[in-house]
């Protein structure tokens, strides 16, 4: 039995030249439907989005023949608004920035990076955290310790040692040596050479752990009797709540 050419197979890859297509383009971006023009999509020739619709296309189509892009469709409307009218989005800045990076729309990327949200994250916070040794690894270590202690419990805690200077790091090590405890259960952050304070770093730790979906709180750690230094000088307890 022959198959009619009118029936387009699901997910068929387009092999014809886009020059033969209508200037009106229908898109399926992650399940969200959009209609625009080729000229809009190709407005910035050096972008990945323009390349998708230039020359020999490598996009697939859905069952209705719309070009399919496997990205979050919710934020594509902001990309289109910028391409159509140079309007820089004021909502969902972080998510739109990720999409602008994916589609490699350089002018939009630069304008978003000037926004307070992206500027503060990339230039201020990220640059600070880059100066804190093993910051990302320590965040993952905290989570592993908390999960290991969560069996049959509503809460689990992780002790964190935060030191701003090399001198504090030495004092912290002396304090740890005076304690009768498993040193591997203490996660150490610092020292660092940057303006932000210990409270700023604690805020960053809580922010980044919560961004991974965990519910946590922070408080100074009260050490057991015999501790040689004020516990709140270096040690803090992060409490994970599981239910």
PDB file of C-alpha atoms in Angstrom:
ATOM      1  CA  UNK A   1       0.000   0.000   0.000  1.00  0.00           C
ATOM      2  CA  UNK A   2       1.410   3.398  -0.951  1.00  0.00           C
ATOM      3  CA  UNK A   3       1.493   6.258   1.551  1.00  0.00           C
ATOM      4  CA  UNK A   4       0.024   9.541   0.403  1.00  0.00           C
ATOM      5  CA  UNK A   5       2.496  12.418   0.246  1.00  0.00           C
ATOM      6  CA  UNK A   6      -0.066  14.512   2.095  1.00  0.00           C
ATOM      7  CA  UNK A   7       0.604  12.592   5.307  1.00  0.00           C
ATOM      8  CA  UNK A   8       3.717  13.917   6.982  1.00  0.00           C
ATOM      9  CA  UNK A   9       5.439  11.415   9.340  1.00  0.00           C
ATOM     10  CA  UNK A  10       5.812  12.520  12.954  1.00  0.00           C
ATOM     11  CA  UNK A  11       9.185  14.111  13.591  1.00  0.00           C
ATOM     12  CA  UNK A  12      10.224  14.106   9.951  1.00  0.00           C
ATOM     13  CA  UNK A  13      13.462  15.958   9.337  1.00  0.00           C
ATOM     14  CA  UNK A  14      13.156  18.763   6.809  1.00  0.00           C
ATOM     15  CA  UNK A  15      15.576  18.339   3.931  1.00  0.00           C
ATOM     16  CA  UNK A  16      14.375  20.965   1.469  1.00  0.00           C
ATOM     17  CA  UNK A  17      15.803  24.468   1.167  1.00  0.00           C
ATOM     18  CA  UNK A  18      14.200  27.162   3.283  1.00  0.00           C
ATOM     19  CA  UNK A  19      14.343  29.472   0.284  1.00  0.00           C
ATOM     20  CA  UNK A  20      11.344  27.558  -1.110  1.00  0.00           C
ATOM     21  CA  UNK A  21       9.255  28.066   2.037  1.00  0.00           C
ATOM     22  CA  UNK A  22       6.747  30.764   2.803  1.00  0.00           C
ATOM     23  CA  UNK A  23       8.182  33.786   4.606  1.00  0.00           C
ATOM     24  CA  UNK A  24       5.658  33.007   7.352  1.00  0.00           C
ATOM     25  CA  UNK A  25       7.004  30.339   9.707  1.00  0.00           C
ATOM     26  CA  UNK A  26       5.117  28.270  12.257  1.00  0.00           C
ATOM     27  CA  UNK A  27       7.121  27.040  15.235  1.00  0.00           C
ATOM     28  CA  UNK A  28       6.630  24.518  18.012  1.00  0.00           C
ATOM     29  CA  UNK A  29       9.017  25.490  20.797  1.00  0.00           C
ATOM     30  CA  UNK A  30       8.791  22.959  23.594  1.00  0.00           C
ATOM     31  CA  UNK A  31       5.035  22.589  23.056  1.00  0.00           C
ATOM     32  CA  UNK A  32       4.325  26.334  22.728  1.00  0.00           C
ATOM     33  CA  UNK A  33       3.166  27.444  19.256  1.00  0.00           C
ATOM     34  CA  UNK A  34       4.434  30.604  17.577  1.00  0.00           C
ATOM     35  CA  UNK A  35       4.006  32.237  14.195  1.00  0.00           C
ATOM     36  CA  UNK A  36       6.610  34.658  12.876  1.00  0.00           C
ATOM     37  CA  UNK A  37       8.605  35.458   9.754  1.00  0.00           C
ATOM     38  CA  UNK A  38      11.882  34.168   8.418  1.00  0.00           C
ATOM     39  CA  UNK A  39      13.273  37.683   8.440  1.00  0.00           C
ATOM     40  CA  UNK A  40      12.551  37.988  12.172  1.00  0.00           C
ATOM     41  CA  UNK A  41      14.248  34.688  12.978  1.00  0.00           C
ATOM     42  CA  UNK A  42      17.261  35.652  10.835  1.00  0.00           C
ATOM     43  CA  UNK A  43      17.539  39.209  12.138  1.00  0.00           C
ATOM     44  CA  UNK A  44      20.955  38.545  13.691  1.00  0.00           C
ATOM     45  CA  UNK A  45      22.870  36.524  11.064  1.00  0.00           C
ATOM     46  CA  UNK A  46      25.594  35.355  13.434  1.00  0.00           C
ATOM     47  CA  UNK A  47      23.191  33.826  15.921  1.00  0.00           C
ATOM     48  CA  UNK A  48      22.413  30.132  16.318  1.00  0.00           C
ATOM     49  CA  UNK A  49      18.741  30.919  15.793  1.00  0.00           C
ATOM     50  CA  UNK A  50      19.456  32.492  12.389  1.00  0.00           C
ATOM     51  CA  UNK A  51      21.588  29.501  11.425  1.00  0.00           C
ATOM     52  CA  UNK A  52      18.656  27.186  12.191  1.00  0.00           C
ATOM     53  CA  UNK A  53      16.722  28.860   9.362  1.00  0.00           C
ATOM     54  CA  UNK A  54      19.523  29.523   6.895  1.00  0.00           C
ATOM     55  CA  UNK A  55      20.473  27.282   3.970  1.00  0.00           C
ATOM     56  CA  UNK A  56      19.871  23.565   4.489  1.00  0.00           C
ATOM     57  CA  UNK A  57      17.694  23.294   7.627  1.00  0.00           C
ATOM     58  CA  UNK A  58      18.436  20.662  10.239  1.00  0.00           C
ATOM     59  CA  UNK A  59      15.250  21.126  12.242  1.00  0.00           C
ATOM     60  CA  UNK A  60      12.563  18.516  12.649  1.00  0.00           C
ATOM     61  CA  UNK A  61       8.861  19.155  12.332  1.00  0.00           C
ATOM     62  CA  UNK A  62       5.935  18.060  14.459  1.00  0.00           C
ATOM     63  CA  UNK A  63       2.898  16.180  13.191  1.00  0.00           C
ATOM     64  CA  UNK A  64       1.378  19.439  11.914  1.00  0.00           C
ATOM     65  CA  UNK A  65       4.480  20.428   9.973  1.00  0.00           C
ATOM     66  CA  UNK A  66       5.638  23.137  12.382  1.00  0.00           C
ATOM     67  CA  UNK A  67       9.374  23.474  12.930  1.00  0.00           C
ATOM     68  CA  UNK A  68      10.239  21.992  16.314  1.00  0.00           C
ATOM     69  CA  UNK A  69      12.795  23.457  18.727  1.00  0.00           C
ATOM     70  CA  UNK A  70      13.367  21.443  21.890  1.00  0.00           C
ATOM     71  CA  UNK A  71      13.676  24.370  24.313  1.00  0.00           C
ATOM     72  CA  UNK A  72      11.389  25.910  26.975  1.00  0.00           C
ATOM     73  CA  UNK A  73       8.626  27.529  24.960  1.00  0.00           C
ATOM     74  CA  UNK A  74       7.485  29.877  27.724  1.00  0.00           C
ATOM     75  CA  UNK A  75      10.482  32.171  27.312  1.00  0.00           C
ATOM     76  CA  UNK A  76      10.649  32.126  23.519  1.00  0.00           C
ATOM     77  CA  UNK A  77       8.022  34.876  23.391  1.00  0.00           C
ATOM     78  CA  UNK A  78      10.539  37.236  24.990  1.00  0.00           C
ATOM     79  CA  UNK A  79      13.122  36.275  22.375  1.00  0.00           C
ATOM     80  CA  UNK A  80      10.608  37.035  19.628  1.00  0.00           C
ATOM     81  CA  UNK A  81       9.647  40.359  21.213  1.00  0.00           C
ATOM     82  CA  UNK A  82      13.284  41.397  21.148  1.00  0.00           C
ATOM     83  CA  UNK A  83      13.766  40.287  17.545  1.00  0.00           C
ATOM     84  CA  UNK A  84      10.629  42.114  16.437  1.00  0.00           C
ATOM     85  CA  UNK A  85      11.018  45.400  18.302  1.00  0.00           C
ATOM     86  CA  UNK A  86      14.360  45.392  20.164  1.00  0.00           C
ATOM     87  CA  UNK A  87      12.378  45.288  23.403  1.00  0.00           C
ATOM     88  CA  UNK A  88      14.530  43.938  26.211  1.00  0.00           C
ATOM     89  CA  UNK A  89      12.456  41.773  28.571  1.00  0.00           C
ATOM     90  CA  UNK A  90      11.876  42.902  32.141  1.00  0.00           C
ATOM     91  CA  UNK A  91      10.407  39.602  33.357  1.00  0.00           C
ATOM     92  CA  UNK A  92      11.991  36.168  33.873  1.00  0.00           C
ATOM     93  CA  UNK A  93      15.405  37.762  33.310  1.00  0.00           C
ATOM     94  CA  UNK A  94      17.490  34.789  34.439  1.00  0.00           C
ATOM     95  CA  UNK A  95      15.536  32.313  32.282  1.00  0.00           C
ATOM     96  CA  UNK A  96      15.478  34.564  29.215  1.00  0.00           C
ATOM     97  CA  UNK A  97      19.222  35.067  29.617  1.00  0.00           C
ATOM     98  CA  UNK A  98      19.744  31.288  29.417  1.00  0.00           C
ATOM     99  CA  UNK A  99      17.700  31.172  26.213  1.00  0.00           C
ATOM    100  CA  UNK A 100      19.560  34.141  24.730  1.00  0.00           C
ATOM    101  CA  UNK A 101      22.807  32.272  25.411  1.00  0.00           C
ATOM    102  CA  UNK A 102      21.436  29.124  23.750  1.00  0.00           C
ATOM    103  CA  UNK A 103      20.273  30.988  20.645  1.00  0.00           C
ATOM    104  CA  UNK A 104      23.500  33.035  20.731  1.00  0.00           C
ATOM    105  CA  UNK A 105      21.801  36.390  20.192  1.00  0.00           C
ATOM    106  CA  UNK A 106      24.762  38.554  21.123  1.00  0.00           C
ATOM    107  CA  UNK A 107      23.072  41.990  21.325  1.00  0.00           C
ATOM    108  CA  UNK A 108      20.371  40.628  23.651  1.00  0.00           C
ATOM    109  CA  UNK A 109      22.965  38.821  25.767  1.00  0.00           C
ATOM    110  CA  UNK A 110      24.917  42.042  26.279  1.00  0.00           C
ATOM    111  CA  UNK A 111      21.840  44.062  27.182  1.00  0.00           C
ATOM    112  CA  UNK A 112      20.635  41.444  29.648  1.00  0.00           C
ATOM    113  CA  UNK A 113      24.080  41.325  31.251  1.00  0.00           C
ATOM    114  CA  UNK A 114      23.691  45.032  31.980  1.00  0.00           C
ATOM    115  CA  UNK A 115      20.457  44.400  33.905  1.00  0.00           C
ATOM    116  CA  UNK A 116      20.776  44.543  37.715  1.00  0.00           C
ATOM    117  CA  UNK A 117      19.787  40.874  38.087  1.00  0.00           C
ATOM    118  CA  UNK A 118      22.397  39.459  35.706  1.00  0.00           C
ATOM    119  CA  UNK A 119      25.073  42.033  36.541  1.00  0.00           C
ATOM    120  CA  UNK A 120      24.736  41.338  40.252  1.00  0.00           C
ATOM    121  CA  UNK A 121      24.904  37.573  39.728  1.00  0.00           C
ATOM    122  CA  UNK A 122      27.728  37.428  37.167  1.00  0.00           C
ATOM    123  CA  UNK A 123      29.920  40.360  38.137  1.00  0.00           C
ATOM    124  CA  UNK A 124      29.373  40.632  41.878  1.00  0.00           C
ATOM    125  CA  UNK A 125      28.277  37.318  43.434  1.00  0.00           C
ATOM    126  CA  UNK A 126      29.870  34.845  41.021  1.00  0.00           C
ATOM    127  CA  UNK A 127      33.163  36.723  41.007  1.00  0.00           C
ATOM    128  CA  UNK A 128      33.196  36.679  44.802  1.00  0.00           C
ATOM    129  CA  UNK A 129      32.414  32.955  44.998  1.00  0.00           C
ATOM    130  CA  UNK A 130      35.149  32.238  42.453  1.00  0.00           C
ATOM    131  CA  UNK A 131      37.588  33.484  45.106  1.00  0.00           C
ATOM    132  CA  UNK A 132      36.294  31.076  47.754  1.00  0.00           C
ATOM    133  CA  UNK A 133      38.305  27.840  47.334  1.00  0.00           C
ATOM    134  CA  UNK A 134      36.252  24.753  46.418  1.00  0.00           C
ATOM    135  CA  UNK A 135      32.959  26.559  46.942  1.00  0.00           C
ATOM    136  CA  UNK A 136      30.858  24.445  44.554  1.00  0.00           C
ATOM    137  CA  UNK A 137      32.443  21.202  45.753  1.00  0.00           C
ATOM    138  CA  UNK A 138      31.706  22.143  49.363  1.00  0.00           C
ATOM    139  CA  UNK A 139      28.049  22.819  48.555  1.00  0.00           C
ATOM    140  CA  UNK A 140      27.768  19.303  47.104  1.00  0.00           C
ATOM    141  CA  UNK A 141      29.596  17.863  50.135  1.00  0.00           C
ATOM    142  CA  UNK A 142      27.128  19.565  52.495  1.00  0.00           C
ATOM    143  CA  UNK A 143      24.224  18.030  50.619  1.00  0.00           C
ATOM    144  CA  UNK A 144      25.773  14.541  50.660  1.00  0.00           C
ATOM    145  CA  UNK A 145      26.357  14.733  54.432  1.00  0.00           C
ATOM    146  CA  UNK A 146      22.815  15.996  55.066  1.00  0.00           C
ATOM    147  CA  UNK A 147      21.264  13.248  52.934  1.00  0.00           C
ATOM    148  CA  UNK A 148      23.357  10.556  54.634  1.00  0.00           C
ATOM    149  CA  UNK A 149      22.045  11.676  58.037  1.00  0.00           C
ATOM    150  CA  UNK A 150      18.423  11.990  56.933  1.00  0.00           C
ATOM    151  CA  UNK A 151      17.433   8.325  57.300  1.00  0.00           C
ATOM    152  CA  UNK A 152      14.233   8.070  59.380  1.00  0.00           C
ATOM    153  CA  UNK A 153      14.612  11.707  60.412  1.00  0.00           C
ATOM    154  CA  UNK A 154      12.715  14.896  59.744  1.00  0.00           C
ATOM    155  CA  UNK A 155      15.836  17.043  59.946  1.00  0.00           C
ATOM    156  CA  UNK A 156      19.562  16.642  59.542  1.00  0.00           C
ATOM    157  CA  UNK A 157      22.326  19.123  60.200  1.00  0.00           C
ATOM    158  CA  UNK A 158      25.702  19.977  58.741  1.00  0.00           C
ATOM    159  CA  UNK A 159      28.380  21.883  60.636  1.00  0.00           C
ATOM    160  CA  UNK A 160      30.196  24.470  58.533  1.00  0.00           C
ATOM    161  CA  UNK A 161      33.449  26.210  59.403  1.00  0.00           C
ATOM    162  CA  UNK A 162      33.767  29.635  57.753  1.00  0.00           C
ATOM    163  CA  UNK A 163      37.090  31.494  57.877  1.00  0.00           C
ATOM    164  CA  UNK A 164      37.776  34.849  56.262  1.00  0.00           C
ATOM    165  CA  UNK A 165      41.584  35.040  56.628  1.00  0.00           C
ATOM    166  CA  UNK A 166      44.568  32.697  56.730  1.00  0.00           C
ATOM    167  CA  UNK A 167      44.980  33.547  60.423  1.00  0.00           C
ATOM    168  CA  UNK A 168      41.391  32.532  61.115  1.00  0.00           C
ATOM    169  CA  UNK A 169      41.970  29.324  59.159  1.00  0.00           C
ATOM    170  CA  UNK A 170      44.853  28.403  61.461  1.00  0.00           C
ATOM    171  CA  UNK A 171      42.797  29.207  64.566  1.00  0.00           C
ATOM    172  CA  UNK A 172      39.901  27.180  63.201  1.00  0.00           C
ATOM    173  CA  UNK A 173      42.161  24.181  62.669  1.00  0.00           C
ATOM    174  CA  UNK A 174      43.401  24.468  66.235  1.00  0.00           C
ATOM    175  CA  UNK A 175      39.804  24.554  67.402  1.00  0.00           C
ATOM    176  CA  UNK A 176      38.962  21.454  65.392  1.00  0.00           C
ATOM    177  CA  UNK A 177      41.940  19.622  66.831  1.00  0.00           C
ATOM    178  CA  UNK A 178      40.670  20.375  70.340  1.00  0.00           C
ATOM    179  CA  UNK A 179      37.311  18.791  69.631  1.00  0.00           C
ATOM    180  CA  UNK A 180      36.409  15.148  70.045  1.00  0.00           C
ATOM    181  CA  UNK A 181      34.445  14.887  66.827  1.00  0.00           C
ATOM    182  CA  UNK A 182      34.611  13.478  63.332  1.00  0.00           C
ATOM    183  CA  UNK A 183      36.403  16.220  61.425  1.00  0.00           C
ATOM    184  CA  UNK A 184      35.125  14.907  58.102  1.00  0.00           C
ATOM    185  CA  UNK A 185      31.632  16.017  59.098  1.00  0.00           C
ATOM    186  CA  UNK A 186      32.735  19.674  59.226  1.00  0.00           C
ATOM    187  CA  UNK A 187      32.694  21.448  55.858  1.00  0.00           C
ATOM    188  CA  UNK A 188      35.216  24.283  55.665  1.00  0.00           C
ATOM    189  CA  UNK A 189      34.730  27.427  53.547  1.00  0.00           C
ATOM    190  CA  UNK A 190      37.486  29.977  53.017  1.00  0.00           C
ATOM    191  CA  UNK A 191      39.682  31.864  53.400  1.00  0.00           C
ATOM    192  CA  UNK A 192      39.094  34.401  50.619  1.00  0.00           C
ATOM    193  CA  UNK A 193      40.398  37.757  49.447  1.00  0.00           C
ATOM    194  CA  UNK A 194      37.333  39.848  48.674  1.00  0.00           C
ATOM    195  CA  UNK A 195      35.150  42.429  50.389  1.00  0.00           C
ATOM    196  CA  UNK A 196      32.076  40.294  51.286  1.00  0.00           C
ATOM    197  CA  UNK A 197      31.815  39.213  54.921  1.00  0.00           C
ATOM    198  CA  UNK A 198      31.170  35.867  56.581  1.00  0.00           C
ATOM    199  CA  UNK A 199      27.449  36.665  56.757  1.00  0.00           C
ATOM    200  CA  UNK A 200      27.504  37.356  53.002  1.00  0.00           C
ATOM    201  CA  UNK A 201      29.046  33.941  52.350  1.00  0.00           C
ATOM    202  CA  UNK A 202      26.489  32.270  54.629  1.00  0.00           C
ATOM    203  CA  UNK A 203      23.742  33.933  52.583  1.00  0.00           C
ATOM    204  CA  UNK A 204      25.321  32.595  49.383  1.00  0.00           C
ATOM    205  CA  UNK A 205      25.518  29.067  50.789  1.00  0.00           C
ATOM    206  CA  UNK A 206      21.859  29.120  51.803  1.00  0.00           C
ATOM    207  CA  UNK A 207      20.828  30.644  48.466  1.00  0.00           C
ATOM    208  CA  UNK A 208      22.667  28.020  46.405  1.00  0.00           C
ATOM    209  CA  UNK A 209      21.497  25.050  48.470  1.00  0.00           C
ATOM    210  CA  UNK A 210      17.890  26.287  48.311  1.00  0.00           C
ATOM    211  CA  UNK A 211      18.270  26.735  44.541  1.00  0.00           C
ATOM    212  CA  UNK A 212      18.756  22.948  44.388  1.00  0.00           C
ATOM    213  CA  UNK A 213      15.369  22.440  46.028  1.00  0.00           C
ATOM    214  CA  UNK A 214      16.354  21.941  49.670  1.00  0.00           C
ATOM    215  CA  UNK A 215      14.787  23.677  52.647  1.00  0.00           C
ATOM    216  CA  UNK A 216      17.485  24.880  55.041  1.00  0.00           C
ATOM    217  CA  UNK A 217      18.166  27.371  57.800  1.00  0.00           C
ATOM    218  CA  UNK A 218      21.370  28.613  59.396  1.00  0.00           C
ATOM    219  CA  UNK A 219      22.352  29.389  62.966  1.00  0.00           C
ATOM    220  CA  UNK A 220      25.590  29.762  64.955  1.00  0.00           C
ATOM    221  CA  UNK A 221      26.870  26.436  66.206  1.00  0.00           C
ATOM    222  CA  UNK A 222      27.134  26.144  69.985  1.00  0.00           C
ATOM    223  CA  UNK A 223      30.140  23.983  70.713  1.00  0.00           C
ATOM    224  CA  UNK A 224      30.390  21.451  73.485  1.00  0.00           C
ATOM    225  CA  UNK A 225      32.172  22.136  76.734  1.00  0.00           C
ATOM    226  CA  UNK A 226      35.931  22.303  76.382  1.00  0.00           C
ATOM    227  CA  UNK A 227      35.921  24.240  73.127  1.00  0.00           C
ATOM    228  CA  UNK A 228      38.930  26.584  73.079  1.00  0.00           C
ATOM    229  CA  UNK A 229      37.340  29.425  71.094  1.00  0.00           C
ATOM    230  CA  UNK A 230      33.984  31.128  70.785  1.00  0.00           C
ATOM    231  CA  UNK A 231      32.049  28.775  68.561  1.00  0.00           C
ATOM    232  CA  UNK A 232      30.276  31.582  66.721  1.00  0.00           C
ATOM    233  CA  UNK A 233      33.642  32.894  65.530  1.00  0.00           C
ATOM    234  CA  UNK A 234      33.898  30.114  62.946  1.00  0.00           C
ATOM    235  CA  UNK A 235      31.211  27.452  63.217  1.00  0.00           C
ATOM    236  CA  UNK A 236      27.639  27.451  61.935  1.00  0.00           C
ATOM    237  CA  UNK A 237      24.939  24.795  61.720  1.00  0.00           C
ATOM    238  CA  UNK A 238      22.879  24.391  58.544  1.00  0.00           C
ATOM    239  CA  UNK A 239      19.657  22.546  59.291  1.00  0.00           C
ATOM    240  CA  UNK A 240      17.994  20.622  56.444  1.00  0.00           C
ATOM    241  CA  UNK A 241      14.270  20.004  56.861  1.00  0.00           C
ATOM    242  CA  UNK A 242      12.959  17.064  54.829  1.00  0.00           C
ATOM    243  CA  UNK A 243       9.231  17.014  55.627  1.00  0.00           C
TER     244      UNK A 243
END
